[in-house]
Every structure is written in C-alpha cells, then in structure tokens.
Coordinates of C-alpha atoms and ligand atoms in Angstrom, one line a residue:
X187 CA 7.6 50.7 13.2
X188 CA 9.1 47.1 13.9
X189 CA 8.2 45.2 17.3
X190 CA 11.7 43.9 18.8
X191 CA 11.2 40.5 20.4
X192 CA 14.2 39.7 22.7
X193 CA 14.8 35.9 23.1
X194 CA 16.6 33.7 25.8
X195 CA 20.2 32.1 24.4
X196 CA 20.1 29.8 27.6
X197 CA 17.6 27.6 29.5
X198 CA 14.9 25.4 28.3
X199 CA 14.4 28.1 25.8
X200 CA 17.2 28.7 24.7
X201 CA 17.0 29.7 21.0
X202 CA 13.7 28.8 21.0
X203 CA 13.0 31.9 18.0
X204 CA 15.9 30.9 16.1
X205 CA 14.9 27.5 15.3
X206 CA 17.4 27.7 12.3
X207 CA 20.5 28.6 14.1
X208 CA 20.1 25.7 16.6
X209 CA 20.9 22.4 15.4
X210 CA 20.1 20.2 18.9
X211 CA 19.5 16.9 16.9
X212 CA 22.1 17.2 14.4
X213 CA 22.9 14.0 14.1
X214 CA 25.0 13.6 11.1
X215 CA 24.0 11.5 8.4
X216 CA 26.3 10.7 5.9
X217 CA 23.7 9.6 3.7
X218 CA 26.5 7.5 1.6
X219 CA 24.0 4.8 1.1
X220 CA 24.4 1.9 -1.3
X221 CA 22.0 1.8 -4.5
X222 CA 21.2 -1.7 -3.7
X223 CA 20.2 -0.3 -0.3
X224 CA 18.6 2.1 -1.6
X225 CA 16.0 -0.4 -3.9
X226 CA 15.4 -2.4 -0.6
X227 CA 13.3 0.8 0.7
X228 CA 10.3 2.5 -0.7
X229 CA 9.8 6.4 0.3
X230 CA 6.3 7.5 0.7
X231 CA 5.3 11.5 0.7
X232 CA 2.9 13.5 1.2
X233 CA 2.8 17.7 0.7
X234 CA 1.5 20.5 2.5
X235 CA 1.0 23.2 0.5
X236 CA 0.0 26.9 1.4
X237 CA -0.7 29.0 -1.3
X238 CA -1.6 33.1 -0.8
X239 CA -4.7 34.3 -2.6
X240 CA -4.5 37.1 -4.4
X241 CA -6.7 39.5 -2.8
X242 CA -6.5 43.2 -2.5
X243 CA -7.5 42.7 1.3
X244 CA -6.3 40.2 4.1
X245 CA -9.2 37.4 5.0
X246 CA -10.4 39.2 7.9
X247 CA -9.7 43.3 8.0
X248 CA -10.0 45.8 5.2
X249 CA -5.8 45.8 5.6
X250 CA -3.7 45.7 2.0
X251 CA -1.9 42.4 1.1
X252 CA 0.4 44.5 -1.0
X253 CA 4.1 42.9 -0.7
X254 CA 6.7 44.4 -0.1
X255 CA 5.3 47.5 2.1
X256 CA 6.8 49.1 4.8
X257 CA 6.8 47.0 8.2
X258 CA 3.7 47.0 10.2
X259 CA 2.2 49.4 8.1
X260 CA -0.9 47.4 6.7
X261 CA -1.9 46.7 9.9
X262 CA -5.4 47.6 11.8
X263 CA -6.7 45.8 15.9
X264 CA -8.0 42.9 13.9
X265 CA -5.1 41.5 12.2
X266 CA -2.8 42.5 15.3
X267 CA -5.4 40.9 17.4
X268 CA -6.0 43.6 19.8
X269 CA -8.7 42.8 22.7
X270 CA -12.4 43.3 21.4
X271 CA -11.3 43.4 17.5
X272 CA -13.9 40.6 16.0
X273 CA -12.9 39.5 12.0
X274 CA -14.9 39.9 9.2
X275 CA -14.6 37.3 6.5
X276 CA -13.9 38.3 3.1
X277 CA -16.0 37.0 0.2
X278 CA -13.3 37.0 -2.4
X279 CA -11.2 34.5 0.3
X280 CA -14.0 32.1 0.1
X281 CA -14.6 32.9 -4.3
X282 CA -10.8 32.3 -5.1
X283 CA -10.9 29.2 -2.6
X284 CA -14.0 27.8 -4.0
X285 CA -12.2 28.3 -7.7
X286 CA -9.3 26.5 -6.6
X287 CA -10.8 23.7 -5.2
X288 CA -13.1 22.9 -8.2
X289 CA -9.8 22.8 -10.4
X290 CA -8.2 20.4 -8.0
X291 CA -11.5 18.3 -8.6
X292 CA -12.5 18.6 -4.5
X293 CA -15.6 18.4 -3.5
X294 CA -16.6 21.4 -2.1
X295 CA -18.1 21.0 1.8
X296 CA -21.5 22.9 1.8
X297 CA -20.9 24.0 5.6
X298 CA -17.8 24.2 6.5
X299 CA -16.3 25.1 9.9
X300 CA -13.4 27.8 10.9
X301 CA -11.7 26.7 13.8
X302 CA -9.2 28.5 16.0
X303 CA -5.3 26.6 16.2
X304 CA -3.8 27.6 19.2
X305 CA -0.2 28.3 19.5
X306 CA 2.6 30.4 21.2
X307 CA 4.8 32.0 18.9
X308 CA 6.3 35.9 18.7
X309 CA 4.8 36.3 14.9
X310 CA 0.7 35.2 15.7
X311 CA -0.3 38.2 18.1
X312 CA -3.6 36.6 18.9
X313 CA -1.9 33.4 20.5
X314 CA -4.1 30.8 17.8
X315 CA -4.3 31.1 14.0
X316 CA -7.9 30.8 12.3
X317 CA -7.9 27.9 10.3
X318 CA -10.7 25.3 9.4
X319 CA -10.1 22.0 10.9
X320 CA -12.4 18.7 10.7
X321 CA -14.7 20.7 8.5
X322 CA -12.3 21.9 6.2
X323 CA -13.5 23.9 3.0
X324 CA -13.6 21.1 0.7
X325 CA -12.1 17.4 0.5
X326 CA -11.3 14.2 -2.3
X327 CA -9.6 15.7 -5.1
X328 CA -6.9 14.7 -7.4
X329 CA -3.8 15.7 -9.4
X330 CA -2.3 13.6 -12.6
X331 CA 1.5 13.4 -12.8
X332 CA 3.5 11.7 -15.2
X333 CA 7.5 12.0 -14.1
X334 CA 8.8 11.3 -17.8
X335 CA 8.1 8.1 -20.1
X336 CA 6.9 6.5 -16.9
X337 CA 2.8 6.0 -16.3
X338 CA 0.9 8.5 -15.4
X339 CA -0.8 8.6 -11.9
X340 CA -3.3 10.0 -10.0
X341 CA -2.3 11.8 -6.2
X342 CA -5.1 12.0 -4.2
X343 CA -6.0 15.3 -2.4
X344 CA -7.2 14.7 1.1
X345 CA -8.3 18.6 2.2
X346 CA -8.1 22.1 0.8
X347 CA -8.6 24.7 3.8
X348 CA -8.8 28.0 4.3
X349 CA -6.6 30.3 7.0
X350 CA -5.2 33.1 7.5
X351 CA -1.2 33.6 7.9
X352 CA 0.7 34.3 11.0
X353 CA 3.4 37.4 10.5
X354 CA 7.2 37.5 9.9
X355 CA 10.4 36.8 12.2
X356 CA 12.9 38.4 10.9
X357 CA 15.6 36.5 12.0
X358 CA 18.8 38.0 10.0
X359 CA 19.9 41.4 8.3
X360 CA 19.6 43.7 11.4
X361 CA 22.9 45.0 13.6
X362 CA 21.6 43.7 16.6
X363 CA 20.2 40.3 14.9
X364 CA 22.5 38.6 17.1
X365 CA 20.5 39.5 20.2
X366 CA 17.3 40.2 18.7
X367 CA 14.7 39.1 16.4
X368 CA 12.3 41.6 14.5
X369 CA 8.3 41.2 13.7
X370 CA 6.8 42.5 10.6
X371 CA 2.9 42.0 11.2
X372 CA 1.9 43.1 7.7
X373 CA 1.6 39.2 6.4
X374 CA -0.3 38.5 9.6
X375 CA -4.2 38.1 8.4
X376 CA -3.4 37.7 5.0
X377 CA -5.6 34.7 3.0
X378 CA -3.9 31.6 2.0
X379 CA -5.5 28.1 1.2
X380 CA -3.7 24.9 2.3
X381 CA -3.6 22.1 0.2
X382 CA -2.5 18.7 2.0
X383 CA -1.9 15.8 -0.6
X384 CA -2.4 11.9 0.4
X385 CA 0.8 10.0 0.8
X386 CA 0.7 8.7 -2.8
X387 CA 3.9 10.2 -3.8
X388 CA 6.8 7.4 -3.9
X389 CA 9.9 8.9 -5.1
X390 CA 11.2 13.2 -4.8
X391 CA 10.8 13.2 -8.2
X392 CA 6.9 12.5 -8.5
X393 CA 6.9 15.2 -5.7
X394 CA 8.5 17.4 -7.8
X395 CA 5.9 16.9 -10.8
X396 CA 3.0 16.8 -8.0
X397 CA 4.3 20.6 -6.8
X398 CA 4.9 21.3 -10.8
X399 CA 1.0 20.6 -11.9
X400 CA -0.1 21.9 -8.4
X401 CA 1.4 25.6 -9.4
X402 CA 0.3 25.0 -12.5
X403 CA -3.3 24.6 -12.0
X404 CA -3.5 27.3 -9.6
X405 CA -1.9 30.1 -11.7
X406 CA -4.3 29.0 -14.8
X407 CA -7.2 29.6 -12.0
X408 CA -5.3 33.3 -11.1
X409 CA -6.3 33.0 -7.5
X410 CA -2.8 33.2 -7.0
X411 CA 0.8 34.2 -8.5
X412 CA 2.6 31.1 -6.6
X413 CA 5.3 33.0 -6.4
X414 CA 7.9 31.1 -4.0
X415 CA 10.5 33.9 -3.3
X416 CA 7.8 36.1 -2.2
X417 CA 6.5 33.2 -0.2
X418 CA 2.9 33.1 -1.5
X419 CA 3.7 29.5 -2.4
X420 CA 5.3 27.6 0.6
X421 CA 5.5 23.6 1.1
X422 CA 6.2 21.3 4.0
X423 CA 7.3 17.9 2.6
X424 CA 6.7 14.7 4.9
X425 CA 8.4 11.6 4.2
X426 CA 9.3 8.0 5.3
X427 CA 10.3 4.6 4.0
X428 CA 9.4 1.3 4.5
X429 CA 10.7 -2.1 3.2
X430 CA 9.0 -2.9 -0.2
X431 CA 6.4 -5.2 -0.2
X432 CA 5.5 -3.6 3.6
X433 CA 1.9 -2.1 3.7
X434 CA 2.4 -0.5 6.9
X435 CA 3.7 3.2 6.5
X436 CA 6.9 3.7 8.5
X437 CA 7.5 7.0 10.9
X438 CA 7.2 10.6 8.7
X439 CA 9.6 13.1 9.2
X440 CA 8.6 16.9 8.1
X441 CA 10.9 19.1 6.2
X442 CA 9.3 23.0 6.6
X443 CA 9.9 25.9 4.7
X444 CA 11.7 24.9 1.2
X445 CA 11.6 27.6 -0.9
X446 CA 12.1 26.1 -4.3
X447 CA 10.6 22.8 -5.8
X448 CA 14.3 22.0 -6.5
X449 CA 15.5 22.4 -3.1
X450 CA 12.3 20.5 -2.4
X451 CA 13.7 17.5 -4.4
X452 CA 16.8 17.9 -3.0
X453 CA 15.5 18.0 0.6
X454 CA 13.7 14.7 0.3
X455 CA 16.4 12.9 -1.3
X456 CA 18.4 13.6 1.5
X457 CA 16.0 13.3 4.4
X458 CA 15.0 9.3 2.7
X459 CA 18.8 8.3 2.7
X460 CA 19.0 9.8 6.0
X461 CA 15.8 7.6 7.0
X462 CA 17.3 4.4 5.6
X463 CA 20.7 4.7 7.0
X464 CA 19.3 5.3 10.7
X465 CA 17.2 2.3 9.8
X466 CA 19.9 0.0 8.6
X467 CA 22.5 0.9 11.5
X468 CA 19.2 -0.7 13.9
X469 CA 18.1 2.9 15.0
X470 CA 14.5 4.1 14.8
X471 CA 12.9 7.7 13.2
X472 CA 11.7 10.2 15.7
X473 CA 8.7 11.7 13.8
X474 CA 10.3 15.8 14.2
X475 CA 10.0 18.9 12.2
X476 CA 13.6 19.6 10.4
X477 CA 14.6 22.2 8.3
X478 CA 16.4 21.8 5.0
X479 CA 20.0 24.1 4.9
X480 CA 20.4 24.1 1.1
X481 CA 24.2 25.3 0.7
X482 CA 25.1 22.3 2.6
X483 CA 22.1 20.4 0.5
X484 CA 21.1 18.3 4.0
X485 CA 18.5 18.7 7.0
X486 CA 18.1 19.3 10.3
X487 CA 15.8 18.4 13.2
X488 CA 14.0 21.4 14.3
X489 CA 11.4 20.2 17.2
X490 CA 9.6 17.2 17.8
X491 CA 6.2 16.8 16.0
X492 CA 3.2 18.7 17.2
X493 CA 0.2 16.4 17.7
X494 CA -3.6 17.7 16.5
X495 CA -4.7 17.8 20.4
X496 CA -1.4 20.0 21.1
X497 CA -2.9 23.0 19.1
X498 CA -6.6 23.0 21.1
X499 CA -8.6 23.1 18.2
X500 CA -12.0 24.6 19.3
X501 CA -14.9 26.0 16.5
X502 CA -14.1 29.9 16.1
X503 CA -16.3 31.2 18.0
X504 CA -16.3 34.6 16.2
X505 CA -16.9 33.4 13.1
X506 CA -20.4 31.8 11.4
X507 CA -20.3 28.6 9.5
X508 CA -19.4 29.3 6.4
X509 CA -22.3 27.8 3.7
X510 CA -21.2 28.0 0.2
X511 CA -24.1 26.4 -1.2
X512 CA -25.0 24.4 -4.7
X513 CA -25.5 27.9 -6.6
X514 CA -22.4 29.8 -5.3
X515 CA -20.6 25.8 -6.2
X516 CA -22.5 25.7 -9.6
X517 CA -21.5 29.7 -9.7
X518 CA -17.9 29.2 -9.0
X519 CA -18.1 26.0 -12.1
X520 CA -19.0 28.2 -14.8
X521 CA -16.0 30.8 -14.3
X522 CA -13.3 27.7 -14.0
X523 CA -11.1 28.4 -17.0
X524 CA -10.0 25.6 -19.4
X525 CA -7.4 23.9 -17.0
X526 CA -3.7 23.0 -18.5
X527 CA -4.1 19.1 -19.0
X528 CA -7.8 19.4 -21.3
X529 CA -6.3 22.4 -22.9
X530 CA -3.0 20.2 -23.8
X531 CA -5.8 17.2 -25.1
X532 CA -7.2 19.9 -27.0
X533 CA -4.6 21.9 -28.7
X534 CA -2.8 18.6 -29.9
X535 CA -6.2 17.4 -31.4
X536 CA -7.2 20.7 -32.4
X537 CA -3.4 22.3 -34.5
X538 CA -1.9 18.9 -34.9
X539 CA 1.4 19.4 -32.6
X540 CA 3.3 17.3 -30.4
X541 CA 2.4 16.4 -26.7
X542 CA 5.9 18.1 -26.3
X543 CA 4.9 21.0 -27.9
X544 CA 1.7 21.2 -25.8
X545 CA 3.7 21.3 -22.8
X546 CA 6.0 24.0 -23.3
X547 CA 3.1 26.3 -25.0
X548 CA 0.5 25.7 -22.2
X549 CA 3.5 26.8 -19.2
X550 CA 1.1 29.6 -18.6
X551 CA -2.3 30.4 -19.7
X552 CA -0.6 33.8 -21.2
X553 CA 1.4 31.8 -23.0
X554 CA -1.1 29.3 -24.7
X555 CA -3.5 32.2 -25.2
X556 CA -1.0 34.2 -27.6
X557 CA 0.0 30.8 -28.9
X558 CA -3.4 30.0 -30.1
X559 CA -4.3 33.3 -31.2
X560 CA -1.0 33.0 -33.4
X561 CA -2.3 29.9 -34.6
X562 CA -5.8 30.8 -35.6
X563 CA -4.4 33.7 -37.5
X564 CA -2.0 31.5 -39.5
X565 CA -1.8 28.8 -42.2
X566 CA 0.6 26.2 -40.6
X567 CA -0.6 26.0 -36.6
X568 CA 2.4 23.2 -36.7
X569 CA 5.1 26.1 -37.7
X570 CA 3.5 28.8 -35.4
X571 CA 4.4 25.9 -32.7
X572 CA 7.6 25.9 -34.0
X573 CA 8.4 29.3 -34.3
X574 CA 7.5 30.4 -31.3
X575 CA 9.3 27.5 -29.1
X576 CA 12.5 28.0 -31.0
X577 CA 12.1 31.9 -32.2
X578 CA 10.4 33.7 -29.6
X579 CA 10.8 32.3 -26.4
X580 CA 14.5 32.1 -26.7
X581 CA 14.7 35.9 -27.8
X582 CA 12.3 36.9 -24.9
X583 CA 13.9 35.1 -22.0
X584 CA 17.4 36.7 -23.3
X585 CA 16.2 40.1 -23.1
X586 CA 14.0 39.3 -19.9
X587 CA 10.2 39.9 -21.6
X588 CA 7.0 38.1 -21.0
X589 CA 5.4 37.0 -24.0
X590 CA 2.5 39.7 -23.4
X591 CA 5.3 42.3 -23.5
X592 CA 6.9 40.6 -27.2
X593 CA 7.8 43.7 -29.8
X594 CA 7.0 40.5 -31.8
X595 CA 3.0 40.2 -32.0
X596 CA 1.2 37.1 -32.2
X597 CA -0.3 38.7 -35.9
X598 CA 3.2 39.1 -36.3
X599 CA 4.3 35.5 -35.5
X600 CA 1.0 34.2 -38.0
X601 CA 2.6 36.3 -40.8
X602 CA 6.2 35.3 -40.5
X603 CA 5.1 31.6 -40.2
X604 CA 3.1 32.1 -43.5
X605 CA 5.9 33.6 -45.4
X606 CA 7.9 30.7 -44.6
X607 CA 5.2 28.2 -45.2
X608 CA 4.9 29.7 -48.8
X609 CA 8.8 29.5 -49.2
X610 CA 8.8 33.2 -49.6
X611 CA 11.7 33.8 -46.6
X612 CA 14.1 31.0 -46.1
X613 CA 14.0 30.4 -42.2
X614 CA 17.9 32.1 -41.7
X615 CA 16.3 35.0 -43.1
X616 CA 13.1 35.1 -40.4
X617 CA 16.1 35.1 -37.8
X618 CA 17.7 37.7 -39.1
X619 CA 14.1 39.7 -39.1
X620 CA 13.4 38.6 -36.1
X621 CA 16.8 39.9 -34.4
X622 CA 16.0 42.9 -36.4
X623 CA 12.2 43.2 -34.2
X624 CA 13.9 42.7 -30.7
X625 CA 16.7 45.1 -31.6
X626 CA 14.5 47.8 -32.7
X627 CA 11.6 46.9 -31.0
X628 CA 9.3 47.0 -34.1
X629 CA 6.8 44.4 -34.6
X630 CA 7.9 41.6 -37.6
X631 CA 5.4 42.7 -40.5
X632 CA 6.9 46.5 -40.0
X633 CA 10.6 44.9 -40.3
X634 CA 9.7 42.9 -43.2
X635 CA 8.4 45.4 -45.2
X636 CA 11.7 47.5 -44.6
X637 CA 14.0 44.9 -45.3
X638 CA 12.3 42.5 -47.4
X639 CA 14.5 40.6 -48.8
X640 CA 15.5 39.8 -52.4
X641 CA 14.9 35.9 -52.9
X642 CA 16.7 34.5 -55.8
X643 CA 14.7 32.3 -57.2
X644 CA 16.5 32.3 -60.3
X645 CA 17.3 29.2 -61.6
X646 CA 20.4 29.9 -63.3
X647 CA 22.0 32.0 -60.5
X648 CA 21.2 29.2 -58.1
X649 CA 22.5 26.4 -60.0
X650 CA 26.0 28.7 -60.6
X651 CA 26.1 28.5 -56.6
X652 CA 25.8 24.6 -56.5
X653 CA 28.3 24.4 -59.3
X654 CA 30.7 25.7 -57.1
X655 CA 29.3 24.2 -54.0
X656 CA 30.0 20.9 -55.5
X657 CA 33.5 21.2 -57.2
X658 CA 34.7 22.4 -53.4
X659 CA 33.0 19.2 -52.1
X660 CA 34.3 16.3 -53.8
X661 CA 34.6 14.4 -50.7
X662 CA 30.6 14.7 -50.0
X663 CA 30.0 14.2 -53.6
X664 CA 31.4 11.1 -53.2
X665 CA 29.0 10.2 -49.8
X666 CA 26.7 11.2 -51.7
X667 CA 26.5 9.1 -54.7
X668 CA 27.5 5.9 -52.6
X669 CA 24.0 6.2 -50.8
X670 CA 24.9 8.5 -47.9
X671 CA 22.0 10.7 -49.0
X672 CA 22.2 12.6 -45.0
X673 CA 25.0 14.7 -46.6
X674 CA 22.1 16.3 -48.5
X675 CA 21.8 18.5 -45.1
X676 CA 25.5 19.7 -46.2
X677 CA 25.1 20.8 -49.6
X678 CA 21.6 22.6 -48.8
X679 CA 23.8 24.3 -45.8
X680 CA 26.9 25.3 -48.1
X681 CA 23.9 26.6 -50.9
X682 CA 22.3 28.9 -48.6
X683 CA 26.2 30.3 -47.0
X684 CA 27.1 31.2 -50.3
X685 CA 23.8 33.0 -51.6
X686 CA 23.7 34.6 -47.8
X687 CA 20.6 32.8 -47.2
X688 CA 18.8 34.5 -50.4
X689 CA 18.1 31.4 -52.7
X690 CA 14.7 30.1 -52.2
X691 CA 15.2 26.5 -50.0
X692 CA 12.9 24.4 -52.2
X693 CA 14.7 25.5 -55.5
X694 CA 18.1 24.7 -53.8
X695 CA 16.9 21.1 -53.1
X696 CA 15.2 20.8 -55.9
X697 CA 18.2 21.9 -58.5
X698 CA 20.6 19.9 -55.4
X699 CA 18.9 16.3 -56.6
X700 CA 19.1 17.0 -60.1
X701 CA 22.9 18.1 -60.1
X702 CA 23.7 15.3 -57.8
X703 CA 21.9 12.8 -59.2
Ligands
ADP868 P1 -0.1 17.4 10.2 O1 0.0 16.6 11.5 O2 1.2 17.6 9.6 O3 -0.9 18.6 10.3 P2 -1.6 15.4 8.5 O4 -2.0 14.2 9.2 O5 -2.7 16.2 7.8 O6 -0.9 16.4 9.3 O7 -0.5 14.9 7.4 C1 0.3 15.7 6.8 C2 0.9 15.1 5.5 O8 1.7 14.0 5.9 C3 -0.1 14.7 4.5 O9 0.3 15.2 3.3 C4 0.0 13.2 4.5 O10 -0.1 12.7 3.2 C5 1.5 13.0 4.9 N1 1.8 11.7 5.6 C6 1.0 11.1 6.6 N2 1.6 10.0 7.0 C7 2.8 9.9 6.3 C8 3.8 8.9 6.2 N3 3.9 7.8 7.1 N4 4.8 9.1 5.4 C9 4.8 10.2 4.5 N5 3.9 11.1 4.5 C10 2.9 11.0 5.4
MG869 MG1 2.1 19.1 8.8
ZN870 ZN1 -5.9 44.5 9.6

C-alpha cells in the first residue's frame, strides 16, 4: 500500500514537498575566496545528530523496525496516529538511551519530560512528533577529538533526547514522481536519540573527527548500527563565522540531511566560504535551512529557520514523566562496555603497540576483541598487531569479510605470528600461507601443516646463494663497504628471491655481515 500525496507546483506553495528540487534562494556563491581571507574568519559548528536505536519494536507500538520491509507494512493506529490510538513507551528506547548517554559522559536527567513538536508535513500523520524538549533525557557530556598531530580537545555535549521519527517522502524513482510524491509510514514511530553538540567545533575538519568518535562510541555501546545509507545515523550541521578575535557568534546557517561524514566536510567547507564571501561583499547571513547537492559539492537555501515557539511545544499529554532513577542509572553503568579511547590507553600499555596501531585495531569493538584474543594467545602481541593490520585486514576487505567471518582464526593469527617470531617461516612465506587460507578457505594452522615449508637453514647452501648474490652485485658491494650499510635491505632481498624465500632470514643476515664484512 503507498499513500500518494499530490502537491501544488504553483502558489505560495508551490513545491512546498519537494524542498530539494526548488532552489528559491540560490544565490550563487562562487566561494573562490582568498586564503588570506579565509584566516581573517573563524567558523564555529555545532552538530545535530539523530541516531536510530536498534530495537526490535518502534518507541511507541508493538510495530517491527525491520528495514527495508515492504511500504506501510509495519504499521498499526498508533504509529499512523489514528484518532483515540494512545502510545506506549518502550523500555528498551529508554535502556539503549540511558547506555548511550553514560558513554557520552551526560548526566542522565532523573525526570525527564516528553513533549509533543508540532508541525505540518505529509510524512508525520499525527500533525506533531513526540520528542522531549526543556527536560530532555539527559544533559553536559563530552567527546575528545584530536584532528591529527594537533591538540586534543574536548566538544561539549549540550542534550541527548529521545523521539520518535517521522516517515518517508519518497520524492524520486516512481513514473508519476513528477506530479506526485509517495509516503512510506513504516519509519514513522521508530526510536532514535538526538545528540545536539555545543558550538565548540572550529574548523569541518574537527567536525569530521567529532562525527568519527561520535559513531564510534555508539557502535562500541551497540544501541545502534549508525549506519548512514540506511539512514539510522543522520546529521544537520550548523555553521557560521565571525572575525577572529570576535566573542560574539555570528548568524548560523543549517545544512540538513548529509548522508556521509565526507559530504558532511564537504558541505561545511562550502557553506563557511559561502558565509565569508556574502560577508566581505557587505551583505548579511539569513539564518535558513539549506540542503547540501553533493555532485555539484555546494548548498542551497531550503526555508527560513524554524524558531522553538514555531513548533508549540506543549508536555505530551499522553505520556508520564519518564523517571529513570539512581538504580536503573547505576544499572545502565555496570553494562557500559570498555569505550574505544580507555581501551586504546589500555591496549598500548597493556601489548606494547603503537597509538597508531591502537587506532586501527580498536575501529570496532569486533575488531579489538579478535585482536586481543589473538594477542593473548601468542608470544609477540607486537607482531600479532602487525600481522593482522598488514595481513589480514588487507585480505579481508579484498574479498569483502568481516573479521568475525576470517577463514583465518584469531588462534590461527597467534600461531602464524609465533612461527615467525621463532624464525621458523620467513614472513614471504606466511603470505604465501596466508593467500593459501583465503583461497581455500582453511584456517592457517591446517595450511601449514599441508605445506609446511622446507627452511634451509643450511649454512653451506645459504652462503652458495650469497656467493652469487654478491658477484652479480658488485655495484652494492661497493655501497656497501664505503659505509652505505641501507643496501643491506638489497642483499637480504636478492637472498631470499633466489632461495624462493626458503633460507631462514636471521641466517641470511647473519652469513650477509660476515661475507660482506
Ligand atoms: P535548533 O534551533 O536547531 O533546534 P539549537 O539551539 O539546539 O537548535 O542549536 C542547534 C545547534 O546549533 C547546536 O548544535 C548548537 O551548537 C549550534 N549553534 C548554535 N548557535 C550557533 C552558531 N552561531 N554557529 C554555529 N553553530 C551554532
Ligand atoms: Mg536544528
Ligand atoms: Zn505501530
């Protein structure tokens, strides 16, 4: 079933559905600003972020959340707001939200309030959205961001609330999308939190690290998959500039609706040269809602800016205060997992790797879990690190796999690592066993025993290989003895080509230095 909403293309509201196709303030902006005009202006942002919880059931019926579904099939008189239907709040809602809110370090509101936000719009059947407004769920939290050598910083979190989510327009893809627009209802009722930062942010780049630790945070919690082509991550950037060295914030503009943190990036870039260049040519910034077009990588003005008393707040009258008291908080505490900064602090401490490594092996909870277990299992935590960066994860991403899915298991990882630790593989031959594994889909101690290889670690065969090695290299030889000891790299290189990567690595250096001198 699909509801058909037909819309005016003339009038006062004229395309007043298709907010997208109707540019009215397009006011080109070239945005070919100087760099030195550029440093005179200091951007400020703040995000809005709505994230979906992942709950079998929407926040207020006993309707699925499942994705993907057949239009208006997970659908029921609550969530389609037929007279009479009263909602029913769903405990899980307020669990995941609680849980999300202690790993953003808010404080979590002991009463809070749902409130109804009232607005006209073909996709919110009820004519208001229940939301929680001056009594939001909880308040004061915090996210550290470091945007690459620079310092790190701390952007404040002013409110996390919770809501429920209006259904879909579905603008595009139909024969008669010219002349109509089509409502799928089943997203309407589903639970999301909102997530509104401070304006701390001062460049598109700490916005980007902000929304990178944000998702990050939130998937180690599982309240949510964030995932933004299915929309159950979604961010409204606002931004503005003001001369350096001005306290006072100049007029935001908000860009709705990006649906990657690149495009995010992108967006604001454009939207702060944008600002400076209407500022510079004497004009003034309407605050306005703009939409970002990303094949033409620039924005444009959508409506003027909504103002709080435009939406009639009022206390759902419906719905009880919601108390999550000390307990359920104290409750919620103890099931937090170990978030991805402490467990970074920890796993350098704890295995000896790099901050670098840290990150990369911490991506996802999945991942730092079958790192760690890797680790425990083998001698060198260091090489496991290694191994799996610049072993595994290339192998898996090629053929498409999740680490939980690797034919490669993390026993298997700990064993390979030890073999090469005890010089018992060379590490050309662990790539070879490990493309063997992903062809055949066998895990690496099965491969191993198969094909274990011959080493030679006899002396005389190896030092045969460098004799050769070194009467083809006279040139390097020569490097070589005037102090150029680097080339050392080249003759351990040549040494393992010739014995196909069978002579044992610390015998070929070993038997290198004497040869050479
Ligand atoms: P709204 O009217 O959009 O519901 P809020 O007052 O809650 O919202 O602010 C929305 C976001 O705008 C917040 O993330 C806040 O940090 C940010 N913000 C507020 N003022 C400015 C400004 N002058 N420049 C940039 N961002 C701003
Ligand atoms: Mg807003
Ligand atoms: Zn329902």
């Amino acid at each position: 079933m699909l509801i058909v909403v037909r819309y005016s293309r003339v009038g006062p509201w004229a395309g007043i559905f298709h907010p997208i196709r109707l540019p009215y303030n397009s006011l080109m902006a070239t945005t070919q600003i100087s760099p030195a005009v550029r440093e005179k202006y200091e951007p400020v942002i703040g995000l809005e972020v709505h994230v979906q919880l992942l709950t079998k059931t929407k926040i207020f019926c006993g309707c699925s959340t499942q994705f993907g579904a057949p239009p208006n099939t997970n659908v029921c008189s609550v969530c389609l707001g037929l007279p009479g239907a009263l909602p029913v709040l769903n405990k899980q809602v307020v669990e995941f939200a609680v849980l999300a809110a202690q790993a953003l370090g808010c404080q979590v509101r002991e009463t809070s309030i749902f409130a109804r936000k009232n607005y006209f719009y073909p996709d919110l059947p009820k004519g208001y959205q229940i939301s929680q407004y001056d009594k939001p769920l909880a308040e004061h939290g915090k996210i550290d961001i470091k945007v690459g050598d620079g310092p790190a910083k701390t952007i404040g979190i002013t409110r996390l609330h919770v809501e429920e989510d209006a259904g879909k327009s579905l603008h595009e893809g139909f024969r008669d999308s010219a002349s109509n627009t089509y409502i799928d209802l089943n997203r309407s009722g589903v639970p999301l939190i909102e997530i509104v930062s401070e304006p701390d942010m001062r460049s598109p780049d700490e916005a980007y690290e902000y929304l990178t630790r944000l998702k990050e945070i939130i998937l180690y919690t599982g309240v949510s998959d964030c995932n933004m082509e299915e929309g159950s991550l979604r961010c409204d950037a606002n931004v503005s500039v003001r001369p350096r060295g001005q306290e006072k914030f100049g007029t935001r503009t908000e860009v709705k609706n990006v649906n990657s943190f690149r495009f995010i990036r992108e967006a604001l870039e454009y939207e702060i040269a944008r600002h400076i260049e209407v500022i510079e040519d004497g004009g003034t910034i309407q605050q306005e809602t703009r939409l970002y077009n990303s094949s033409e990588g620039r924005t444009y003005g959508m409506r003027s800016k909504e103002q709080a008393h435009d939406y009639r707040y009022f206390p759902e009258p419906d719905l009880l205060p919601l108390i999550v008291d000390s307990r359920w908080q104290e409750a919620g505490r103890k099931t937090l997992p170990e978030l991805p900064e402490a467990r970074r602090a920890r796993m350098v401490s704890e295995y000896g790797i790099t901050q670098q490594d840290a990150q990369v092996l911490t991506a996802s909870r999945m991942l730092a879990d079958q790192f760690e277990e890797a680790a425990k299992a083998a001698k060198s935590p260091k090489r496991v690190a290694n191994l799996v960066q610049s072993e595994l994860m290339g192998r898996l991403k090629a053929k498409g796999l999740e680490i939980g899915a690797s034919p490669i298991s993390m026993k298997g990882v700990a064993v390979s690592a030890d073999l090469v630790e005890a010089g018992a593989i060379s590490s050309k031959i662990l790539k070879d066993l490990y493309d063997k594994a992903f062809a055949s889909g066998e895990d690496f101690p099965a491969v191993y025993e198969r094909e274990k290889p011959q080493q030679i670690t006899d002396v005389a065969a190896i030092e045969a290989i460098i004799d050769e090695v070194i009467a083809a290299s006279p040139k390097q030889v020569e490097q070589y003895r005037s102090g150029k000891i680097t080339v050392m790299g080249f003759f351990v290189g040549q040494v393992m080509k010739a014995s196909k990567g069978q002579a044992k690595p610390e015998l070929v250096n070993e038997l290198l230095k004497n040869k050479l001198g």
